[in-house]
Amino acid sequence: MTTDTPPTRSSPLRDSARRTLQLEQQAITALVERLDEGFDRACELILACRGRVVVTGMGKSGHIAGKVAATLASTGTPAFFVHPGEASHGDLGMITPGDVVLALSNSGETAEVTALLPLLKRMGTPLISMTGRPGSTLARHADAHLDAAVDREACPLDLAPTSSTTASLALGDALAVALLESRGFTAEDFARSHPGGSLGKRLLLRVADLMHQGSRLPSVPLGSPLRDALLEITRQGLGFTCVVDADGRLSGVYTDGDLRRTLDQHSDLSGLRVDDVMTRPGKRVAADILAAEAVRIMEDNRITALAVVDDDDRPVGALHMHDLLASGVI
């Protein structure tokens, strides 16, 4: 006997949420058809800018402007947010003729923003406007205009900025991505501006930053009794030891996995030397490779530790998967 799962009932709350999401989706979709030469001109002004992009906006548009500035800054376009009210009371000194100003205002008539127009024109600072009214004061006096108009707000009163702020946010993202691609901005460039994030750690950390070295480097000479190798593995706690020849070069490694194979194949370990049972030549990496590459090598070979060697193949460190986990590389 089977029982059918009862259909999920709707609710007024979820119906309201769906309407909101659908209206905001429609607002973003409509932007695609309205992209015009103004968008190209805005990108050209920013790409030619030798200063920074100063993003400004009041109220909810100001919150969106702050996010747009942060997105630009993290994707290769130096940018920061200036409050338009504060700009009229001294912060205008943060803007130079070599900058570009990106001003957000849904109406295009926000008094605190339009009050900056004469000052920006006097300085010769290029202005990009993002408004919902192409015929507004801000749009008409801008060097480039980005049309972020929406048919209606998602708010049932058609008052609270909802669809309009979503559209502005999406258009700001589109601007940032277009600039990113035009500049040839790479994931490594992104990581440099996000050194504390997981991407930054994956792309910037190198094996040398994480490896155990000096007295923490497990190592035994070639020809050592297997017992000495096992003691070294236990003492260092990295699950393996390097085995080096008389010149200090890496001859092989002995790991926890090798020990299990040794126990399967030998009933008496007392007479064994590490040479007889070690893995030759053993996986090794250079200290200057990216930690992310070391992760790939470990995963491809199903191992949890690596010997780190110099140009002469002499061990200089040891890297364990736990070090990569603890650092946030994986």
Coordinates of C-alpha atoms in Angstrom, one line a residue:
M1 CA 0.0 0.0 0.0
T2 CA 1.4 3.4 -0.9
T3 CA 0.5 6.7 0.4
D4 CA 0.6 9.9 -1.7
T5 CA 2.3 12.9 -0.3
P6 CA -0.3 15.6 0.1
P7 CA 0.2 18.6 -2.1
T8 CA 1.8 21.6 -0.5
R9 CA -0.8 24.2 0.2
S10 CA -0.3 27.7 -0.7
S11 CA -0.5 30.6 1.7
P12 CA -1.1 34.3 1.5
L13 CA 2.4 34.9 2.7
R14 CA 4.0 32.7 0.0
D15 CA 1.6 34.1 -2.7
S16 CA 2.9 37.6 -1.8
A17 CA 6.5 36.5 -1.9
R18 CA 5.9 34.9 -5.4
R19 CA 4.4 38.1 -6.7
T20 CA 7.3 40.1 -5.4
L21 CA 9.9 37.8 -6.9
Q22 CA 8.1 37.7 -10.2
L23 CA 7.8 41.5 -10.5
E24 CA 11.5 41.9 -9.6
Q25 CA 12.4 39.2 -12.2
Q26 CA 10.4 41.1 -14.8
A27 CA 12.2 44.3 -13.9
I28 CA 15.6 42.7 -14.5
T29 CA 14.5 41.0 -17.7
A30 CA 13.3 44.4 -19.1
L31 CA 16.8 45.8 -18.6
V32 CA 18.2 43.5 -21.2
E33 CA 16.2 45.1 -24.1
R34 CA 17.0 48.6 -22.9
L35 CA 20.8 48.3 -22.9
D36 CA 22.0 50.9 -25.4
E37 CA 25.0 53.1 -26.4
G38 CA 24.7 54.8 -23.0
F39 CA 26.0 51.6 -21.4
D40 CA 29.0 51.5 -23.8
R41 CA 29.7 55.1 -23.1
A42 CA 29.6 54.5 -19.3
C43 CA 32.1 51.7 -19.7
E44 CA 34.4 53.8 -21.9
L45 CA 34.4 56.6 -19.4
I46 CA 35.3 54.3 -16.6
L47 CA 38.0 52.4 -18.6
A48 CA 39.6 55.7 -19.5
C49 CA 39.4 57.0 -15.9
R50 CA 42.8 57.4 -14.3
G51 CA 41.4 58.1 -10.9
R52 CA 38.5 56.2 -9.1
V53 CA 34.8 55.7 -9.6
V54 CA 32.9 57.7 -7.0
V55 CA 29.5 56.2 -6.5
T56 CA 26.8 58.2 -4.8
G57 CA 23.1 57.9 -4.0
M58 CA 20.6 58.9 -1.4
G59 CA 18.3 56.6 0.8
K60 CA 17.7 53.2 -0.7
S61 CA 19.6 54.2 -3.8
G62 CA 22.5 55.0 -1.5
H63 CA 22.6 51.5 -0.1
I64 CA 22.6 50.1 -3.6
A65 CA 25.4 52.6 -4.6
G66 CA 27.5 51.3 -1.7
K67 CA 27.2 47.8 -2.9
V68 CA 27.9 48.8 -6.5
A69 CA 31.1 50.6 -5.3
A70 CA 32.2 47.5 -3.4
T71 CA 31.6 45.2 -6.4
L72 CA 33.5 47.5 -8.7
A73 CA 36.4 47.7 -6.3
S74 CA 36.6 44.0 -5.9
T75 CA 36.6 43.3 -9.6
G76 CA 39.4 45.6 -10.8
T77 CA 37.8 49.1 -10.9
P78 CA 38.9 51.2 -7.9
A79 CA 35.8 52.7 -6.5
F80 CA 34.3 54.1 -3.2
F81 CA 31.0 55.5 -2.0
V82 CA 30.4 59.1 -1.1
H83 CA 27.2 60.2 0.6
P84 CA 25.7 63.1 -1.4
G85 CA 24.6 65.0 1.6
E86 CA 28.1 64.8 3.1
A87 CA 29.6 65.7 -0.2
S88 CA 27.9 69.1 0.0
H89 CA 29.4 69.7 3.4
G90 CA 33.1 68.9 2.7
D91 CA 33.3 65.4 1.3
L92 CA 33.3 66.8 -2.2
G93 CA 37.0 67.2 -1.6
M94 CA 37.3 63.4 -2.0
I95 CA 36.4 63.8 -5.7
T96 CA 39.0 64.9 -8.2
P97 CA 38.8 65.9 -11.9
G98 CA 40.5 62.6 -12.7
D99 CA 37.6 60.6 -11.2
V100 CA 34.3 59.4 -12.6
V101 CA 31.1 59.9 -10.7
L102 CA 28.3 57.3 -10.9
A103 CA 25.2 58.8 -9.4
L104 CA 22.1 56.6 -8.6
S105 CA 18.6 58.1 -8.2
N106 CA 15.4 56.4 -9.3
S107 CA 13.6 59.7 -9.9
G108 CA 16.7 61.5 -11.2
E109 CA 15.6 64.5 -9.2
T110 CA 17.0 63.7 -5.7
A111 CA 17.9 67.1 -4.3
E112 CA 21.1 66.0 -2.5
V113 CA 22.4 64.4 -5.8
T114 CA 21.4 67.1 -8.3
A115 CA 23.0 69.7 -6.0
L116 CA 26.3 68.2 -7.0
L117 CA 25.8 68.8 -10.7
P118 CA 27.2 72.4 -10.9
L119 CA 30.2 71.4 -8.8
L120 CA 31.0 68.4 -10.9
K121 CA 30.6 70.3 -14.1
R122 CA 33.0 73.0 -12.8
M123 CA 35.6 70.4 -11.9
G124 CA 35.2 68.7 -15.3
T125 CA 34.6 65.3 -13.6
P126 CA 32.7 63.0 -15.9
L127 CA 29.2 61.9 -14.7
I128 CA 27.4 58.7 -15.2
S129 CA 23.8 58.6 -14.1
M130 CA 21.6 55.6 -13.3
T131 CA 18.0 56.6 -13.0
G132 CA 14.5 55.4 -13.8
R133 CA 13.6 58.5 -15.8
P134 CA 15.7 59.2 -18.9
G135 CA 14.3 62.7 -19.1
S136 CA 15.2 63.7 -15.5
T137 CA 17.6 66.4 -14.5
L138 CA 20.3 64.0 -13.5
A139 CA 20.0 62.0 -16.7
R140 CA 20.0 65.0 -19.0
H141 CA 23.1 66.5 -17.5
A142 CA 25.1 63.2 -17.4
D143 CA 27.8 62.3 -19.8
A144 CA 26.3 58.8 -20.0
H145 CA 22.9 57.5 -18.7
L146 CA 22.0 54.0 -17.6
D147 CA 18.3 53.4 -17.8
A148 CA 17.1 51.5 -14.8
A149 CA 13.3 52.2 -15.2
V150 CA 10.8 49.7 -13.9
D151 CA 7.1 49.4 -14.7
R152 CA 6.1 49.2 -11.1
E153 CA 7.5 48.5 -7.7
A154 CA 6.9 45.1 -6.1
C155 CA 5.4 46.9 -3.2
P156 CA 1.6 46.6 -3.5
L157 CA 1.4 50.4 -2.8
D158 CA 3.9 51.0 -5.6
L159 CA 5.8 53.1 -3.2
A160 CA 8.6 51.3 -1.4
P161 CA 11.7 50.9 -3.5
T162 CA 11.8 47.2 -4.4
S163 CA 11.8 46.5 -8.1
S164 CA 13.7 49.7 -8.8
T165 CA 16.5 48.9 -6.3
T166 CA 16.7 45.4 -7.6
A167 CA 17.0 46.7 -11.2
S168 CA 19.7 49.2 -10.1
L169 CA 21.7 46.5 -8.3
A170 CA 21.5 44.2 -11.3
L171 CA 22.6 47.0 -13.7
G172 CA 25.5 47.8 -11.4
D173 CA 26.6 44.2 -11.5
A174 CA 26.3 44.2 -15.3
L175 CA 28.5 47.2 -15.4
A176 CA 31.1 45.7 -13.1
V177 CA 31.2 42.4 -15.1
A178 CA 31.5 44.2 -18.4
L179 CA 34.4 46.2 -17.1
L180 CA 36.0 43.1 -15.5
E181 CA 35.9 41.2 -18.9
S182 CA 37.2 44.3 -20.8
R183 CA 40.2 44.6 -18.4
G184 CA 41.0 40.9 -18.7
F185 CA 40.6 40.6 -14.9
T186 CA 41.5 37.1 -13.7
A187 CA 40.6 34.9 -10.7
E188 CA 44.1 35.6 -9.3
D189 CA 43.5 39.3 -9.6
F190 CA 40.2 38.8 -7.7
A191 CA 42.0 36.8 -5.0
R192 CA 44.4 39.7 -4.4
S193 CA 41.6 41.9 -3.3
H194 CA 40.0 39.1 -1.2
P195 CA 43.0 37.7 0.7
G196 CA 40.9 36.8 3.7
G197 CA 38.3 34.8 1.6
S198 CA 38.4 31.2 0.6
L199 CA 39.2 32.0 -3.0
G200 CA 42.1 34.2 -1.9
K201 CA 43.5 31.4 0.2
R202 CA 43.2 28.9 -2.7
L203 CA 44.9 31.2 -5.1
L204 CA 47.5 33.0 -3.1
L205 CA 48.8 30.5 -0.5
R206 CA 51.8 28.5 -1.6
V207 CA 53.2 25.3 -0.2
A208 CA 56.0 27.2 1.5
D209 CA 53.4 29.1 3.6
L210 CA 52.0 25.9 5.1
M211 CA 54.7 23.2 5.1
H212 CA 56.4 21.8 8.2
Q213 CA 60.1 22.4 8.2
G214 CA 63.2 22.2 10.3
S215 CA 62.7 20.0 13.3
R216 CA 59.2 19.2 12.2
L217 CA 60.3 17.6 8.9
P218 CA 60.1 13.8 9.2
S219 CA 63.3 12.2 7.8
V220 CA 65.4 9.1 8.2
P221 CA 68.6 8.0 6.3
L222 CA 68.5 5.4 3.6
G223 CA 69.3 2.0 5.2
S224 CA 67.6 2.8 8.5
P225 CA 65.9 -0.1 10.3
L226 CA 62.1 0.0 9.7
R227 CA 61.7 0.5 13.4
D228 CA 63.4 3.9 13.2
A229 CA 61.1 5.0 10.3
L230 CA 58.1 4.0 12.4
L231 CA 59.3 6.0 15.4
E232 CA 59.9 9.0 13.2
I233 CA 56.4 8.8 11.7
T234 CA 54.9 8.6 15.2
R235 CA 57.1 11.4 16.6
Q236 CA 56.2 13.9 13.8
G237 CA 52.5 12.8 13.4
L238 CA 52.3 13.5 9.7
G239 CA 51.6 10.0 8.6
F240 CA 54.9 9.5 6.6
T241 CA 58.6 10.1 6.6
C242 CA 61.1 11.1 4.0
V243 CA 63.9 8.7 3.3
V244 CA 67.1 10.4 2.2
D245 CA 70.4 9.2 0.7
A246 CA 73.9 10.1 1.9
D247 CA 73.8 13.4 -0.1
G248 CA 70.5 14.4 1.6
R249 CA 68.4 13.8 -1.6
L250 CA 65.0 12.2 -1.4
S251 CA 65.1 8.5 -2.3
G252 CA 61.6 7.7 -1.3
V253 CA 58.9 7.9 1.4
Y254 CA 57.4 5.6 3.9
T255 CA 53.8 6.1 4.8
D256 CA 51.0 4.7 7.0
G257 CA 49.7 3.0 3.9
D258 CA 53.1 1.4 3.3
L259 CA 53.0 0.1 6.9
R260 CA 49.7 -1.7 6.2
R261 CA 51.1 -3.2 3.1
T262 CA 54.2 -4.3 5.0
L263 CA 52.1 -6.0 7.6
D264 CA 50.2 -7.9 4.9
Q265 CA 53.4 -9.1 3.3
H266 CA 55.8 -9.7 6.2
S267 CA 55.2 -11.7 9.3
D268 CA 58.4 -10.5 10.9
L269 CA 59.4 -6.8 10.8
S270 CA 62.5 -7.1 13.0
G271 CA 65.0 -7.5 10.2
L272 CA 63.5 -5.1 7.7
R273 CA 65.1 -1.9 6.6
V274 CA 63.1 1.1 5.3
D275 CA 64.7 0.6 1.9
D276 CA 63.0 -2.8 1.5
V277 CA 59.4 -1.5 1.9
M278 CA 59.4 2.3 1.1
T279 CA 57.6 3.8 -1.9
R280 CA 60.1 4.9 -4.6
P281 CA 60.5 7.6 -5.7
G282 CA 57.6 9.0 -3.7
K283 CA 55.5 12.1 -4.6
R284 CA 57.2 15.4 -4.1
V285 CA 56.5 19.0 -4.9
A286 CA 58.4 22.3 -4.9
A287 CA 57.9 24.8 -2.2
D288 CA 56.8 27.6 -4.5
I289 CA 53.8 25.9 -6.1
L290 CA 50.3 27.0 -5.1
A291 CA 48.8 25.1 -2.2
A292 CA 45.8 24.4 -4.5
E293 CA 48.0 22.5 -6.9
A294 CA 49.3 20.4 -4.0
V295 CA 45.6 19.6 -3.2
R296 CA 45.1 18.3 -6.7
I297 CA 48.2 16.1 -6.6
M298 CA 47.1 14.6 -3.3
E299 CA 43.5 14.0 -4.6
D300 CA 44.8 12.5 -7.9
N301 CA 47.1 10.1 -6.1
R302 CA 44.8 9.4 -3.1
I303 CA 47.5 10.4 -0.6
T304 CA 47.3 12.7 2.4
A305 CA 50.9 14.0 2.6
L306 CA 53.7 15.2 0.3
A307 CA 57.4 15.7 0.6
V308 CA 58.6 19.2 -0.4
V309 CA 62.0 19.4 -2.1
D310 CA 64.4 22.1 -3.4
D311 CA 65.9 22.3 -6.8
D312 CA 68.5 19.6 -5.8
D313 CA 65.7 17.2 -4.7
R314 CA 66.6 17.6 -1.0
P315 CA 63.6 17.7 1.4
V316 CA 62.9 21.1 2.8
G317 CA 59.4 20.5 4.2
A318 CA 56.4 18.3 4.6
L319 CA 52.8 19.1 3.7
H320 CA 49.8 17.3 5.2
M321 CA 46.2 17.5 4.1
H322 CA 45.2 18.7 7.6
D323 CA 47.4 21.8 7.0
L324 CA 45.4 22.6 3.8
L325 CA 42.1 22.1 5.6
A326 CA 43.1 24.2 8.6
S327 CA 44.2 27.1 6.3
G328 CA 40.9 27.1 4.3
V329 CA 42.5 26.1 1.0
I330 CA 40.0 23.2 0.9

